mmCIF file of C-alpha atoms in Angstrom:
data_model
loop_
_atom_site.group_PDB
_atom_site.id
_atom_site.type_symbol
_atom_site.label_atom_id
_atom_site.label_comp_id
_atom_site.label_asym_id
_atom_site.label_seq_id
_atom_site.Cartn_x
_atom_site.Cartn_y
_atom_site.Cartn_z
ATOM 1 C CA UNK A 1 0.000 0.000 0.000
ATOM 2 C CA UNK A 2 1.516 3.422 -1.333
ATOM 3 C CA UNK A 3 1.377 6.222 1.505
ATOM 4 C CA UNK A 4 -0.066 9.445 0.452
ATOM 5 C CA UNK A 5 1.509 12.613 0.706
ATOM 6 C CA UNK A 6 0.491 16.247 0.501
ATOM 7 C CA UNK A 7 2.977 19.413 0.211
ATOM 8 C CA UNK A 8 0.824 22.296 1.055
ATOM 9 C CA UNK A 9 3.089 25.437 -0.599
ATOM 10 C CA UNK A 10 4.560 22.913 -3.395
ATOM 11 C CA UNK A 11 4.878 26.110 -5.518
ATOM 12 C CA UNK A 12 7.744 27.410 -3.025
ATOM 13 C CA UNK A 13 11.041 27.131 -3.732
ATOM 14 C CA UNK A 14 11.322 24.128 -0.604
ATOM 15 C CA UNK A 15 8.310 22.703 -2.428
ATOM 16 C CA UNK A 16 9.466 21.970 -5.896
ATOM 17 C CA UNK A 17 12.344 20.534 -4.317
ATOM 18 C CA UNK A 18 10.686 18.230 -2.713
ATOM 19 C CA UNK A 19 8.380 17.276 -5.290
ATOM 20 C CA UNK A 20 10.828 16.690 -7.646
ATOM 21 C CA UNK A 21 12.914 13.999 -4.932
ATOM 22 C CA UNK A 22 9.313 12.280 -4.932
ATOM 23 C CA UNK A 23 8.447 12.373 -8.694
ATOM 24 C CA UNK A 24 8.589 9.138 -9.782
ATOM 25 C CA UNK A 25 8.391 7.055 -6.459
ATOM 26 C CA UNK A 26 6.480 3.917 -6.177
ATOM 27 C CA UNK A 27 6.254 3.926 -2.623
ATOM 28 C CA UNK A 28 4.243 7.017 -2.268
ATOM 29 C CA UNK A 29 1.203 8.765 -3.679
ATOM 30 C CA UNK A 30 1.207 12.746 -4.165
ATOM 31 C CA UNK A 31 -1.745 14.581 -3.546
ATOM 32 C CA UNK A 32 -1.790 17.782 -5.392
ATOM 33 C CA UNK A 33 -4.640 20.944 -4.782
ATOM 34 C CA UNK A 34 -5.850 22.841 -7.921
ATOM 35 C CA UNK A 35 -3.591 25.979 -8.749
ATOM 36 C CA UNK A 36 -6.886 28.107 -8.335
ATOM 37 C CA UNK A 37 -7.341 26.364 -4.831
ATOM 38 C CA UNK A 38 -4.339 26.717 -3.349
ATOM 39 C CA UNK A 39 -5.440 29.653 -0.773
ATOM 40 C CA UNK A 40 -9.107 27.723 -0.272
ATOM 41 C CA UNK A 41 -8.792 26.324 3.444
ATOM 42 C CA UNK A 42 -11.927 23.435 2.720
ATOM 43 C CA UNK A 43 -9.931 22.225 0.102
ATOM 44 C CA UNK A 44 -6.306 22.446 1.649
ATOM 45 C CA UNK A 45 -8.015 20.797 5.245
ATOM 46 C CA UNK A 46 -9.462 18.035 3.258
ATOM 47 C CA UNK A 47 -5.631 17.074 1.813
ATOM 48 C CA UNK A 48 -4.129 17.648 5.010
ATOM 49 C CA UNK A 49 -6.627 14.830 6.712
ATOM 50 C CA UNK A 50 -6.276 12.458 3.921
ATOM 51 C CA UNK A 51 -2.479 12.555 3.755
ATOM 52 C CA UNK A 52 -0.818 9.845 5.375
ATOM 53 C CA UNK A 53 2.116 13.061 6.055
ATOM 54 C CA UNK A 54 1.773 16.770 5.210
ATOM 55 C CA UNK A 55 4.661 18.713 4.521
ATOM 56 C CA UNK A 56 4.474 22.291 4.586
ATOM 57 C CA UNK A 57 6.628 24.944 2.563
ATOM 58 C CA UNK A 58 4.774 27.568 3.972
ATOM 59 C CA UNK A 59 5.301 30.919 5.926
ATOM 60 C CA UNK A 60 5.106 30.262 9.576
ATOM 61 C CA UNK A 61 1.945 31.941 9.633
ATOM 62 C CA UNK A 62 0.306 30.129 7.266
ATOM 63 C CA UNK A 63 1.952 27.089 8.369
ATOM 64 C CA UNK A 64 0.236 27.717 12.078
ATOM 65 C CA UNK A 65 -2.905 27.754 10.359
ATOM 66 C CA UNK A 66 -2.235 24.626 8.205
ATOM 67 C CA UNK A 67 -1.565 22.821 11.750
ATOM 68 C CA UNK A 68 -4.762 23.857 13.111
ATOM 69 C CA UNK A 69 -6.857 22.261 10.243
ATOM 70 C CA UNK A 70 -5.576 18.832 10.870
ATOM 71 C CA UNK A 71 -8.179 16.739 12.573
ATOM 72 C CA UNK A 72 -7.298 13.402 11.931
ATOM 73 C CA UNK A 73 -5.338 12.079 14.604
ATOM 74 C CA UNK A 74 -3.182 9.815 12.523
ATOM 75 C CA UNK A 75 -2.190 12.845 9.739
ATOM 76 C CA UNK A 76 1.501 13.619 10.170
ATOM 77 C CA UNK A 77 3.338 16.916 9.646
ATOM 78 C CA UNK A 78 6.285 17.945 8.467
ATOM 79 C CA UNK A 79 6.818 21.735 9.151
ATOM 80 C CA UNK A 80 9.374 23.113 6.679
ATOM 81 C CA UNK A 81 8.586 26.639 8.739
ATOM 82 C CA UNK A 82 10.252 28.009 11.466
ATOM 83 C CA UNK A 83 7.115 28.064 13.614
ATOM 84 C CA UNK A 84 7.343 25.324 15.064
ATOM 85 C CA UNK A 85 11.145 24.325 15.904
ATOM 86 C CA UNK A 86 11.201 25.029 19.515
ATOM 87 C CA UNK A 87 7.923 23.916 20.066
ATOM 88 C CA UNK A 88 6.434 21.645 22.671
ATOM 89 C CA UNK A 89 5.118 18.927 21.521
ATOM 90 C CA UNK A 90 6.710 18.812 17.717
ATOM 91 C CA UNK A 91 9.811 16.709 17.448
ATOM 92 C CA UNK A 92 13.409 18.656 16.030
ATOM 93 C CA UNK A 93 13.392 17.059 12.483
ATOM 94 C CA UNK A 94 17.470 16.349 12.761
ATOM 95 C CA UNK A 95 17.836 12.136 12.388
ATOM 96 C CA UNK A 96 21.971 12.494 13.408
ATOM 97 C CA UNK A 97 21.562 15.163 16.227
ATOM 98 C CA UNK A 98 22.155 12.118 18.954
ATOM 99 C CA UNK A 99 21.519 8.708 19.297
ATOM 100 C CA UNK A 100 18.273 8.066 19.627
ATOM 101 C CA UNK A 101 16.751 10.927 17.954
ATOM 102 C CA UNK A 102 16.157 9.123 14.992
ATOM 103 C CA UNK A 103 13.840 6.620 16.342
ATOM 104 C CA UNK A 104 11.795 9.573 18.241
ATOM 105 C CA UNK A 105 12.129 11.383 14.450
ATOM 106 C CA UNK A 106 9.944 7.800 13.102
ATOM 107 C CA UNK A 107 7.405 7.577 16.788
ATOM 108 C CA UNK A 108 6.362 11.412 15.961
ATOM 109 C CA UNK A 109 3.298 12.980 13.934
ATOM 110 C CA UNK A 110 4.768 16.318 14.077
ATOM 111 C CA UNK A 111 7.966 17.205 13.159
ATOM 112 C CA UNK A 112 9.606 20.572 12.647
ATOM 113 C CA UNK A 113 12.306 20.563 9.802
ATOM 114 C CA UNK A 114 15.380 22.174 10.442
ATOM 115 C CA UNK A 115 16.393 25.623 9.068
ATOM 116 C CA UNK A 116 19.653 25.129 6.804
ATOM 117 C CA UNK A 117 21.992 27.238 8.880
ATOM 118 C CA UNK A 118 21.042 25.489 12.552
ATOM 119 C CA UNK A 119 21.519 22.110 10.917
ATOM 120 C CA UNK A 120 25.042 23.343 9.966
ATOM 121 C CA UNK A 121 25.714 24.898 13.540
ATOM 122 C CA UNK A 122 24.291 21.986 15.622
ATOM 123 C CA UNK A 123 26.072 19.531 13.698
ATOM 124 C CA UNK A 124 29.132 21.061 15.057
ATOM 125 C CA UNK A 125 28.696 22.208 18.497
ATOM 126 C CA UNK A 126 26.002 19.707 20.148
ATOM 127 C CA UNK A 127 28.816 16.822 20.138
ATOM 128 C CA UNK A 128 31.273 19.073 22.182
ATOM 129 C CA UNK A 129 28.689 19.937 24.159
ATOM 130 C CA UNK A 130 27.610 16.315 24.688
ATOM 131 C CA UNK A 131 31.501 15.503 25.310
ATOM 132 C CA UNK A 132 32.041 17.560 27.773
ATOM 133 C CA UNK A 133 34.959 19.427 25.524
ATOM 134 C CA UNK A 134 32.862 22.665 25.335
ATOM 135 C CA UNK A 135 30.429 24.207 28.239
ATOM 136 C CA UNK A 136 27.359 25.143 27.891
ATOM 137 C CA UNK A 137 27.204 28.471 28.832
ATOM 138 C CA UNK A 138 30.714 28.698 26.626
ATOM 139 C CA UNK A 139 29.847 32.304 24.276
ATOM 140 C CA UNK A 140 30.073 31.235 20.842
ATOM 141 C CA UNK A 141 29.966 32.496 17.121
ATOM 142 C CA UNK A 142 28.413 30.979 14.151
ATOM 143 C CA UNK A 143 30.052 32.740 10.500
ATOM 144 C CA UNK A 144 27.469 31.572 7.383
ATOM 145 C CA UNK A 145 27.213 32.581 4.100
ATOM 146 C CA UNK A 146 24.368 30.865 1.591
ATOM 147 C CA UNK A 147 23.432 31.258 -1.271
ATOM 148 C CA UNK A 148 20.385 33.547 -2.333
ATOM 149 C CA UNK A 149 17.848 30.316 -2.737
ATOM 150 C CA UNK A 150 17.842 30.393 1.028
ATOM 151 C CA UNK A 151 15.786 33.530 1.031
ATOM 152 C CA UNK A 152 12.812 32.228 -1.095
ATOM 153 C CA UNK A 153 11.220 34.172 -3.903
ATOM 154 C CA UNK A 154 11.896 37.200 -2.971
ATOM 155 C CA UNK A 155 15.727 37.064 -2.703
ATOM 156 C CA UNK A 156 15.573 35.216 -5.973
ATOM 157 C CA UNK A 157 14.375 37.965 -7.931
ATOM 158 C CA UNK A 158 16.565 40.262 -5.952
ATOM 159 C CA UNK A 159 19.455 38.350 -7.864
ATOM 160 C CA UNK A 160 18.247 37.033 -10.495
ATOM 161 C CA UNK A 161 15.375 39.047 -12.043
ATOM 162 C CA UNK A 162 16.824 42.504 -13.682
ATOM 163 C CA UNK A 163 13.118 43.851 -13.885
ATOM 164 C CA UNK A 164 12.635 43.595 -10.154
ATOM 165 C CA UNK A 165 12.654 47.004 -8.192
ATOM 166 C CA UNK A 166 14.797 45.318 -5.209
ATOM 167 C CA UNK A 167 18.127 43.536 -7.759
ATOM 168 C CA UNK A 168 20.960 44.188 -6.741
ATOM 169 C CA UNK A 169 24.627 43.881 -8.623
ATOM 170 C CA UNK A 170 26.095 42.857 -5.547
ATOM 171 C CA UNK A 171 28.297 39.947 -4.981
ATOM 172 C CA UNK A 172 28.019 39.026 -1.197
ATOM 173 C CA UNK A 173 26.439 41.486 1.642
ATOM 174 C CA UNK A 174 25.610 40.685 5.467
ATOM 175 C CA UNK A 175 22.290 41.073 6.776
ATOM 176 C CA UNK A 176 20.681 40.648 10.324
ATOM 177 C CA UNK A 177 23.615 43.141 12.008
ATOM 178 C CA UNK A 178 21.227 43.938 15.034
ATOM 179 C CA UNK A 179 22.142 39.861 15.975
ATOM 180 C CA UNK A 180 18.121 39.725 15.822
ATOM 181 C CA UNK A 181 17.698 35.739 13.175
ATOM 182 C CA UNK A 182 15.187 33.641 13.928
ATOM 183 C CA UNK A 183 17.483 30.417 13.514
ATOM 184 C CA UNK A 184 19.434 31.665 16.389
ATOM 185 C CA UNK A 185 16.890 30.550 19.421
ATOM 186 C CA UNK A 186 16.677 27.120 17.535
ATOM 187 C CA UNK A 187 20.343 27.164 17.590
ATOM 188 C CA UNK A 188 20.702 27.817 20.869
ATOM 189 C CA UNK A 189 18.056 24.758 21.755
ATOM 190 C CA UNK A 190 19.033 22.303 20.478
ATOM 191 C CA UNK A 191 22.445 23.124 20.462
ATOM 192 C CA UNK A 192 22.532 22.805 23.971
ATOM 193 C CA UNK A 193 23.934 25.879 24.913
ATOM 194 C CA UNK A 194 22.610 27.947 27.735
ATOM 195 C CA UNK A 195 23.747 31.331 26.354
ATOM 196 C CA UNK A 196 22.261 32.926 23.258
ATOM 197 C CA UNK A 197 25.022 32.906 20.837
ATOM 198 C CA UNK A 198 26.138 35.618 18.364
ATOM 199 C CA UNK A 199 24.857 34.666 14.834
ATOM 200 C CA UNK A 200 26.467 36.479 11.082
ATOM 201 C CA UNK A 201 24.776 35.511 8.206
ATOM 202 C CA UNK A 202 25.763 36.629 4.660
ATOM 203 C CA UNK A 203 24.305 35.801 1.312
ATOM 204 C CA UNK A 204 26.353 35.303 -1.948
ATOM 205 C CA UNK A 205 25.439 35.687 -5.320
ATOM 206 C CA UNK A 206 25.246 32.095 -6.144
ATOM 207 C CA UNK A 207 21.968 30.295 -6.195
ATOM 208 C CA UNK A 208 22.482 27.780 -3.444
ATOM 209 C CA UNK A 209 25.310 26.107 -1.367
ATOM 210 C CA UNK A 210 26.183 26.548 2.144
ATOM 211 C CA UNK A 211 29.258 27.360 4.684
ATOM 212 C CA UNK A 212 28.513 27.953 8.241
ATOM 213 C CA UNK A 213 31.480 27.856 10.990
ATOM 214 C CA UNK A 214 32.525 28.305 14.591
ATOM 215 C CA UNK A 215 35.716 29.768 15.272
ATOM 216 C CA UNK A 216 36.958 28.709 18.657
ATOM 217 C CA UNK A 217 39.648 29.934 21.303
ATOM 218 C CA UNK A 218 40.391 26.463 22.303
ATOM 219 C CA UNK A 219 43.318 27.920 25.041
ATOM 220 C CA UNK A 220 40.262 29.535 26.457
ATOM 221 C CA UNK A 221 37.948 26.255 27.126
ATOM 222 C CA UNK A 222 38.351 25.074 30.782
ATOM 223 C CA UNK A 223 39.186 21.729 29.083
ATOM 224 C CA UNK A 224 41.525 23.099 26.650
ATOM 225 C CA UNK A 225 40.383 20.514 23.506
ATOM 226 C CA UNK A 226 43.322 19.888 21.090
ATOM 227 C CA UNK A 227 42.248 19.151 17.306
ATOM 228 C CA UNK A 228 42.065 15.806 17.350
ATOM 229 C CA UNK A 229 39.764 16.237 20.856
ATOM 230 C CA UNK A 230 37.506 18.284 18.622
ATOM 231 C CA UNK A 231 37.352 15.752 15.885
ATOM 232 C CA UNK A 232 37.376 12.448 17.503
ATOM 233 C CA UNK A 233 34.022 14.182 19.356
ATOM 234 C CA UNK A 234 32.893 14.919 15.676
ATOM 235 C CA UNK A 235 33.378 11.855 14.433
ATOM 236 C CA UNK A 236 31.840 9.725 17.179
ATOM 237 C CA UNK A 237 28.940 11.503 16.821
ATOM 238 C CA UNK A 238 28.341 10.445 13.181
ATOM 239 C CA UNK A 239 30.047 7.273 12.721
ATOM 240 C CA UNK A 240 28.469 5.202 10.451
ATOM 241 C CA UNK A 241 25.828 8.298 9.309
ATOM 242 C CA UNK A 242 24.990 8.296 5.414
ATOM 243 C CA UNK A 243 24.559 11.843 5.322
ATOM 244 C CA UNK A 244 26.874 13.433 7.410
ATOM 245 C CA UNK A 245 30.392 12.678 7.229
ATOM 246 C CA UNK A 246 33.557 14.006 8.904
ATOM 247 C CA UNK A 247 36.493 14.978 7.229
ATOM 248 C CA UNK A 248 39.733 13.499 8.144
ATOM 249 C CA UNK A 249 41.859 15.948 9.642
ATOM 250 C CA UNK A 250 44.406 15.052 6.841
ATOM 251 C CA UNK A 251 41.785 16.072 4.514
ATOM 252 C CA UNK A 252 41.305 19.459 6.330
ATOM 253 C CA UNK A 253 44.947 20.464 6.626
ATOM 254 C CA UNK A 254 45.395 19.578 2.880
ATOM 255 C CA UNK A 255 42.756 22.141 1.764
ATOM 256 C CA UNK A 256 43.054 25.362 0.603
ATOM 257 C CA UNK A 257 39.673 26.797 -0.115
ATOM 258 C CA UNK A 258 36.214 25.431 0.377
ATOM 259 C CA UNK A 259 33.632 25.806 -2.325
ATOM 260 C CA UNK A 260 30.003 26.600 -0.780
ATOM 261 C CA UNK A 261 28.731 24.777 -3.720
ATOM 262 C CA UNK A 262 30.270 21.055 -3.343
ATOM 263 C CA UNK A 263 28.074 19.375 -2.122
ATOM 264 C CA UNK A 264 24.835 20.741 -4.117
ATOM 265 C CA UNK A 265 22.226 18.636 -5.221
ATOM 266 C CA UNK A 266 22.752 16.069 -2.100
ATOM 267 C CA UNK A 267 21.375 15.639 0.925
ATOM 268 C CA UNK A 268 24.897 15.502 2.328
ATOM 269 C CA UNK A 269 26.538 17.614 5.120
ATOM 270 C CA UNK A 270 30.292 17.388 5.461
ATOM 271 C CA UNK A 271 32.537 18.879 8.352
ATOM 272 C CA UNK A 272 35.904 19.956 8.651
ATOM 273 C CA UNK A 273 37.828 20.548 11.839
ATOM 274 C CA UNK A 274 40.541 23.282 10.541
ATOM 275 C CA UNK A 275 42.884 24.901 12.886
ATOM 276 C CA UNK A 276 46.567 25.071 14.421
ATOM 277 C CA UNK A 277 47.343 23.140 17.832
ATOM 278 C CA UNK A 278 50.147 26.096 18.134
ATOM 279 C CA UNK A 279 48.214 28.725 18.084
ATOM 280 C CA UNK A 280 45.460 27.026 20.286
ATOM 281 C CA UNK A 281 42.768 27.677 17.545
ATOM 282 C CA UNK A 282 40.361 26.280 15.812
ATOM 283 C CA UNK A 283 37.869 26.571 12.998
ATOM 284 C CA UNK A 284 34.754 24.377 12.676
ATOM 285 C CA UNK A 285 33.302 24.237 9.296
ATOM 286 C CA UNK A 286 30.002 22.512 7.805
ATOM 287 C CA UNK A 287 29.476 22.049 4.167
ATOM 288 C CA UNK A 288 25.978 21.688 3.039
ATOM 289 C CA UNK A 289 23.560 22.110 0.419
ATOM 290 C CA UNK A 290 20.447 24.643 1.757
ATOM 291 C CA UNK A 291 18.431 23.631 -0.346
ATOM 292 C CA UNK A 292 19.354 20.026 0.301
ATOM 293 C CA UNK A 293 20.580 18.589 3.988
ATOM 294 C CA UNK A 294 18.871 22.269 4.893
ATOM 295 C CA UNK A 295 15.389 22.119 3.478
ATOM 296 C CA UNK A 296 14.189 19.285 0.974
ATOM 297 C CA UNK A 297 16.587 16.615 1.263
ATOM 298 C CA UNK A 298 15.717 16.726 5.180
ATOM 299 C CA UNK A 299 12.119 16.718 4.714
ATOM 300 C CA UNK A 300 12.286 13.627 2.306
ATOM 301 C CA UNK A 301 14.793 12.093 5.376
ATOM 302 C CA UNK A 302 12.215 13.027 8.029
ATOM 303 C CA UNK A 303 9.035 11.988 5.767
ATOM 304 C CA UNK A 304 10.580 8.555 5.007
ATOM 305 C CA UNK A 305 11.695 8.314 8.463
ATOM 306 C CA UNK A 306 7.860 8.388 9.645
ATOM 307 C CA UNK A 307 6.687 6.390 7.230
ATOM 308 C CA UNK A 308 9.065 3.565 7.853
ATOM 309 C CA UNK A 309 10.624 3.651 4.451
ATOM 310 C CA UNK A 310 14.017 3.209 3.725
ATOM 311 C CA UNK A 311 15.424 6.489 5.045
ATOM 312 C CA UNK A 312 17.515 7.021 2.141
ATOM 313 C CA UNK A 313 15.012 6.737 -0.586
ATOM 314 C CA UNK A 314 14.932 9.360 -3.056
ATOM 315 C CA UNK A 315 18.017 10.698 -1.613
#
């Protein structure tokens, strides 16, 4: 028996995504609204009830609503949103963030999706935290730049469309300098980390691709990590993972640049441990697709995931 499943906002740039991983799958049944119906909430509620799992690409808003209209106890949810990632009751959507957060990931009938710069973050500083290498009050930074695909429609046609009143001709700019993001109380959560810590995004005129990193003092930690502290922590977390892997730190000390775009079109994270044991520093690095590992490849995880398919189908 084929599962049925309904993306409510498959228009959205999340949405196509994810409709093109499922085109084509045997194992599932899409249930698609009328263009002209897309705002109608009889129509919408009646999908969400009949759909084995929802996933919406919507604003959180809209995505609050959505929520409300299910009825049906046994309709799942997959928020792509932000609305609901610190919420009681909805699970984190994040399969590798521990040990047995997978399993809870396949018990749950609402799960919240990860924003694509948290999943990059997390990865890196929950399993120091979890080790004991890093405290959790310790005042951290998290660098990003992503491409523009991680600001939906809107930044699109800020880059890309010529016509539109906001493009720009500008290669890379910051944005949220008042340290006000909404990733950064998810961060914080389920980071495990007790104070807030001090988020820089940046946005680069390339469609989509993903760096976020956390520089780190390590003289400064009470337990003074060395590099290979840092990534034997790393790599114990995600031994074995399919979609997250850790770089040797042979790898890392071999690089000299990092493109934003490797691993696009994957549902893959990578991350690097960089640094210098002589200067007592360090410089955590996640590689990731936003679009991918940070939006619709995670949904497609997380959706498989609760319907007990094989997690890495369509992926």
């Amino acid at each position: 028996m084929t599962a049925k499943v309904f993306i409510d906002g498959e228009a959205g740039t999340t949405g196509l995504q994810i409709r093109e991983r499922l085109a084509g799958r045997k194992d599932i049944e899409l249930l698609s609204i009328a263009h002209e119906k897309r705002k109608d909430a009889v129509a919408r509620a009646e999908l969400l009830n009949a759909a084995d799992v929802s996933i919406l690409c919507l604003p959180d808003d809209a995505a609050i609503e959505a929520v409300a209209m299910v009825t049906n106890p046994s309709a799942r949810i997959i928020d792509a949103s932000t609305a609901h990632r610190t919420a009681e009751g909805w699970t984190y959507g994040f399969p590798e963030m521990s040990k047995d957060q997978r399993a809870t990931v396949a018990a749950s009938t609402r799960v919240s999706n990860p924003g694509c710069y948290p999943t990059g973050a997390i990865a890196l500083v929950r399993p120091l935290v979890a080790a004991g290498l890093m405290p959790q009050d310790w005042p951290i930074s998290i660098n990003a730049v992503s491409g523009y695909s991680g600001g939906g429609n809107p930044m699109i046609a800020e880059f890309e469309d010529v016509e539109s009143p906001t493009w720009t001709p500008v290669a890379y700019r910051i944005y949220a300098m008042g340290l006000e993001h909404k990733h950064v109380g998810e961060m914080q959560v389920h980071g495990g980390l007790l104070t807030r810590p001090l988020f820089a995004p940046a946005v680069g005129r390339y469609r989509q691709g993903m760096i976020v990193e956390v520089p780190l003092h390590l003289s400064l930690i009470g337990s003074a990590p060395s590099l290979k502290d840092i990534h034997a922590a790393l790599a114990e977390a995600y031994h074995g993972e399919a979609f997250v892997e850790v770089a040797s730190l042979d790898e890392a000390a071999a690089l000299k640049t990092l493109d934003p775009e490797g691993l696009n079109g994957t549902n893959r994270m990578k991350l690097f441990v960089f640094g210098s044991d002589s200067t007592r520093q360090a410089r955590l690095v996640a590689l990731l697709d936003n679009l991918g590992k940070g939006a619709s490849g995670a949904a497609v995880q997380n959706m498989n995931l609760m319907l007990g398919l094989p997690e890495a189908a369509g992926l």
